[in-house]
Amino acid sequence: MAKVKITQVKSSIGSTKRQKATLAALGLKKLNVPVEHEATPQIVGMVNKLRHLISVEEVK
């Protein structure tokens, strides 16, 4: 399965509680600190909900 590197690039101030909870579930705590996850359907769904706050890169 492919891995993805997810980085929060925009602040969560003004986001809904649900979006903040999704950021926490992905392990994103601070801006510009990347985390790596397997590209499972659950992770891809979370990324799609937060695409305005994060950047995603595929890791080989």
Backbone as JSON Lines, residues from 0, in Angstrom:
{"i":0,"aa":"M","n":[0.84,-1.18,0.0],"ca":[0.0,0.0,0.0],"c":[0.89,1.24,0.0]}
{"i":1,"aa":"A","n":[0.46,2.28,-0.68],"ca":[1.24,3.51,-0.79],"c":[1.19,4.3,0.5]}
{"i":2,"aa":"K","n":[2.23,5.1,0.72],"ca":[2.27,5.98,1.87],"c":[2.08,7.42,1.4]}
{"i":3,"aa":"V","n":[1.51,8.24,2.26],"ca":[1.35,9.65,1.97],"c":[1.94,10.47,3.11]}
{"i":4,"aa":"K","n":[2.54,11.6,2.75],"ca":[3.06,12.54,3.73],"c":[2.1,13.72,3.77]}
{"i":5,"aa":"I","n":[1.54,13.97,4.96],"ca":[0.52,15.0,5.13],"c":[1.11,16.1,6.0]}
{"i":6,"aa":"T","n":[0.97,17.35,5.54],"ca":[1.48,18.5,6.26],"c":[0.38,19.54,6.39]}
{"i":7,"aa":"Q","n":[0.18,20.04,7.6],"ca":[-0.8,21.11,7.81],"c":[-0.15,22.42,7.4]}
{"i":8,"aa":"V","n":[-0.76,23.15,6.47],"ca":[-0.18,24.39,5.96],"c":[-1.03,25.61,6.3]}
{"i":9,"aa":"K","n":[-2.21,25.4,6.85],"ca":[-3.09,26.51,7.19],"c":[-3.64,26.28,8.59]}
{"i":10,"aa":"S","n":[-3.84,27.35,9.33],"ca":[-4.29,27.26,10.72],"c":[-5.69,26.69,10.81]}
{"i":11,"aa":"S","n":[-5.96,26.04,11.93],"ca":[-7.29,25.48,12.16],"c":[-8.21,26.46,12.9]}
{"i":12,"aa":"I","n":[-7.73,27.66,13.15],"ca":[-8.57,28.68,13.8],"c":[-9.75,28.97,12.87]}
{"i":13,"aa":"G","n":[-10.93,28.91,13.4],"ca":[-12.13,29.15,12.6],"c":[-12.71,27.89,11.99]}
{"i":14,"aa":"S","n":[-12.02,26.77,12.15],"ca":[-12.54,25.5,11.63],"c":[-13.57,24.94,12.61]}
{"i":15,"aa":"T","n":[-14.37,24.03,12.11],"ca":[-15.37,23.4,12.96],"c":[-14.71,22.41,13.92]}
{"i":16,"aa":"K","n":[-15.44,22.01,14.95],"ca":[-14.92,21.02,15.9],"c":[-14.61,19.72,15.2]}
{"i":17,"aa":"R","n":[-15.44,19.37,14.24],"ca":[-15.25,18.12,13.51],"c":[-13.95,18.14,12.71]}
{"i":18,"aa":"Q","n":[-13.64,19.28,12.07],"ca":[-12.4,19.4,11.32],"c":[-11.19,19.35,12.25]}
{"i":19,"aa":"K","n":[-11.29,19.99,13.4],"ca":[-10.19,19.96,14.37],"c":[-9.97,18.55,14.89]}
{"i":20,"aa":"A","n":[-11.05,17.82,15.1],"ca":[-10.94,16.43,15.55],"c":[-10.29,15.56,14.48]}
{"i":21,"aa":"T","n":[-10.59,15.83,13.22],"ca":[-9.99,15.07,12.13],"c":[-8.5,15.36,12.03]}
{"i":22,"aa":"L","n":[-8.11,16.63,12.23],"ca":[-6.68,16.97,12.25],"c":[-5.96,16.2,13.36]}
{"i":23,"aa":"A","n":[-6.58,16.15,14.53],"ca":[-5.99,15.43,15.66],"c":[-5.9,13.94,15.35]}
{"i":24,"aa":"A","n":[-6.91,13.39,14.7],"ca":[-6.91,11.96,14.36],"c":[-5.8,11.63,13.36]}
{"i":25,"aa":"L","n":[-5.45,12.58,12.52],"ca":[-4.35,12.38,11.57],"c":[-2.99,12.57,12.24]}
{"i":26,"aa":"G","n":[-2.98,13.1,13.46],"ca":[-1.71,13.3,14.16],"c":[-1.07,14.64,13.88]}
{"i":27,"aa":"L","n":[-1.84,15.58,13.33],"ca":[-1.31,16.9,13.02],"c":[-1.52,17.82,14.2]}
{"i":28,"aa":"K","n":[-0.41,18.31,14.78],"ca":[-0.49,19.14,15.97],"c":[-0.04,20.57,15.7]}
{"i":29,"aa":"K","n":[0.97,20.74,14.85],"ca":[1.51,22.06,14.56],"c":[1.6,22.26,13.05]}
{"i":30,"aa":"L","n":[1.72,23.51,12.65],"ca":[1.88,23.82,11.23],"c":[3.24,23.33,10.73]}
{"i":31,"aa":"N","n":[3.27,22.91,9.48],"ca":[4.49,22.53,8.77],"c":[5.26,21.38,9.4]}
{"i":32,"aa":"V","n":[4.58,20.52,10.14],"ca":[5.21,19.31,10.69],"c":[4.55,18.11,10.01]}
{"i":33,"aa":"P","n":[5.29,17.43,9.12],"ca":[4.67,16.34,8.35],"c":[4.49,15.06,9.17]}
{"i":34,"aa":"V","n":[3.47,14.3,8.8],"ca":[3.24,12.96,9.33],"c":[3.03,12.02,8.15]}
{"i":35,"aa":"E","n":[3.39,10.75,8.32],"ca":[3.22,9.77,7.25],"c":[2.17,8.75,7.66]}
{"i":36,"aa":"H","n":[1.32,8.39,6.71],"ca":[0.29,7.38,6.93],"c":[0.19,6.51,5.69]}
{"i":37,"aa":"E","n":[-0.32,5.3,5.87],"ca":[-0.68,4.45,4.74],"c":[-1.91,5.06,4.06]}
{"i":38,"aa":"A","n":[-2.0,4.93,2.77],"ca":[-3.11,5.52,2.01],"c":[-4.32,4.59,2.02]}
{"i":39,"aa":"T","n":[-4.9,4.37,3.19],"ca":[-6.1,3.55,3.32],"c":[-7.31,4.39,2.95]}
{"i":40,"aa":"P","n":[-8.44,3.77,2.67],"ca":[-9.65,4.55,2.35],"c":[-10.06,5.51,3.46]}
{"i":41,"aa":"Q","n":[-9.8,5.13,4.72],"ca":[-10.15,6.01,5.84],"c":[-9.29,7.27,5.84]}
{"i":42,"aa":"I","n":[-8.0,7.11,5.62],"ca":[-7.08,8.25,5.6],"c":[-7.38,9.14,4.4]}
{"i":43,"aa":"V","n":[-7.64,8.55,3.24],"ca":[-7.96,9.32,2.05],"c":[-9.24,10.14,2.26]}
{"i":44,"aa":"G","n":[-10.22,9.56,2.93],"ca":[-11.45,10.3,3.23],"c":[-11.2,11.48,4.14]}
{"i":45,"aa":"M","n":[-10.35,11.29,5.16],"ca":[-10.02,12.4,6.07],"c":[-9.27,13.5,5.33]}
{"i":46,"aa":"V","n":[-8.36,13.1,4.44],"ca":[-7.6,14.07,3.65],"c":[-8.55,14.87,2.75]}
{"i":47,"aa":"N","n":[-9.52,14.22,2.15],"ca":[-10.47,14.94,1.29],"c":[-11.29,15.96,2.06]}
{"i":48,"aa":"K","n":[-11.62,15.68,3.32],"ca":[-12.38,16.62,4.13],"c":[-11.56,17.83,4.55]}
{"i":49,"aa":"L","n":[-10.23,17.7,4.58],"ca":[-9.36,18.77,5.05],"c":[-8.46,19.33,3.97]}
{"i":50,"aa":"R","n":[-8.79,19.12,2.71],"ca":[-7.86,19.49,1.65],"c":[-7.56,20.98,1.59]}
{"i":51,"aa":"H","n":[-8.38,21.83,2.22],"ca":[-8.12,23.27,2.24],"c":[-7.14,23.66,3.35]}
{"i":52,"aa":"L","n":[-6.82,22.74,4.26],"ca":[-5.91,23.03,5.37],"c":[-4.56,22.32,5.26]}
{"i":53,"aa":"I","n":[-4.46,21.31,4.39],"ca":[-3.28,20.46,4.36],"c":[-2.71,20.34,2.95]}
{"i":54,"aa":"S","n":[-1.47,19.86,2.88],"ca":[-0.89,19.47,1.6],"c":[-0.5,18.0,1.72]}
{"i":55,"aa":"V","n":[-0.6,17.28,0.62],"ca":[-0.38,15.84,0.61],"c":[0.63,15.5,-0.49]}
{"i":56,"aa":"E","n":[1.62,14.67,-0.12],"ca":[2.59,14.18,-1.08],"c":[2.66,12.66,-0.98]}
{"i":57,"aa":"E","n":[2.83,12.01,-2.11],"ca":[2.99,10.56,-2.09],"c":[4.46,10.22,-1.82]}
{"i":58,"aa":"V","n":[4.68,9.27,-0.93],"ca":[6.03,8.85,-0.58],"c":[6.25,7.49,-1.2]}
{"i":59,"aa":"K","n":[7.44,7.3,-1.79],"ca":[7.74,6.02,-2.42],"c":[8.49,5.11,-1.48]}
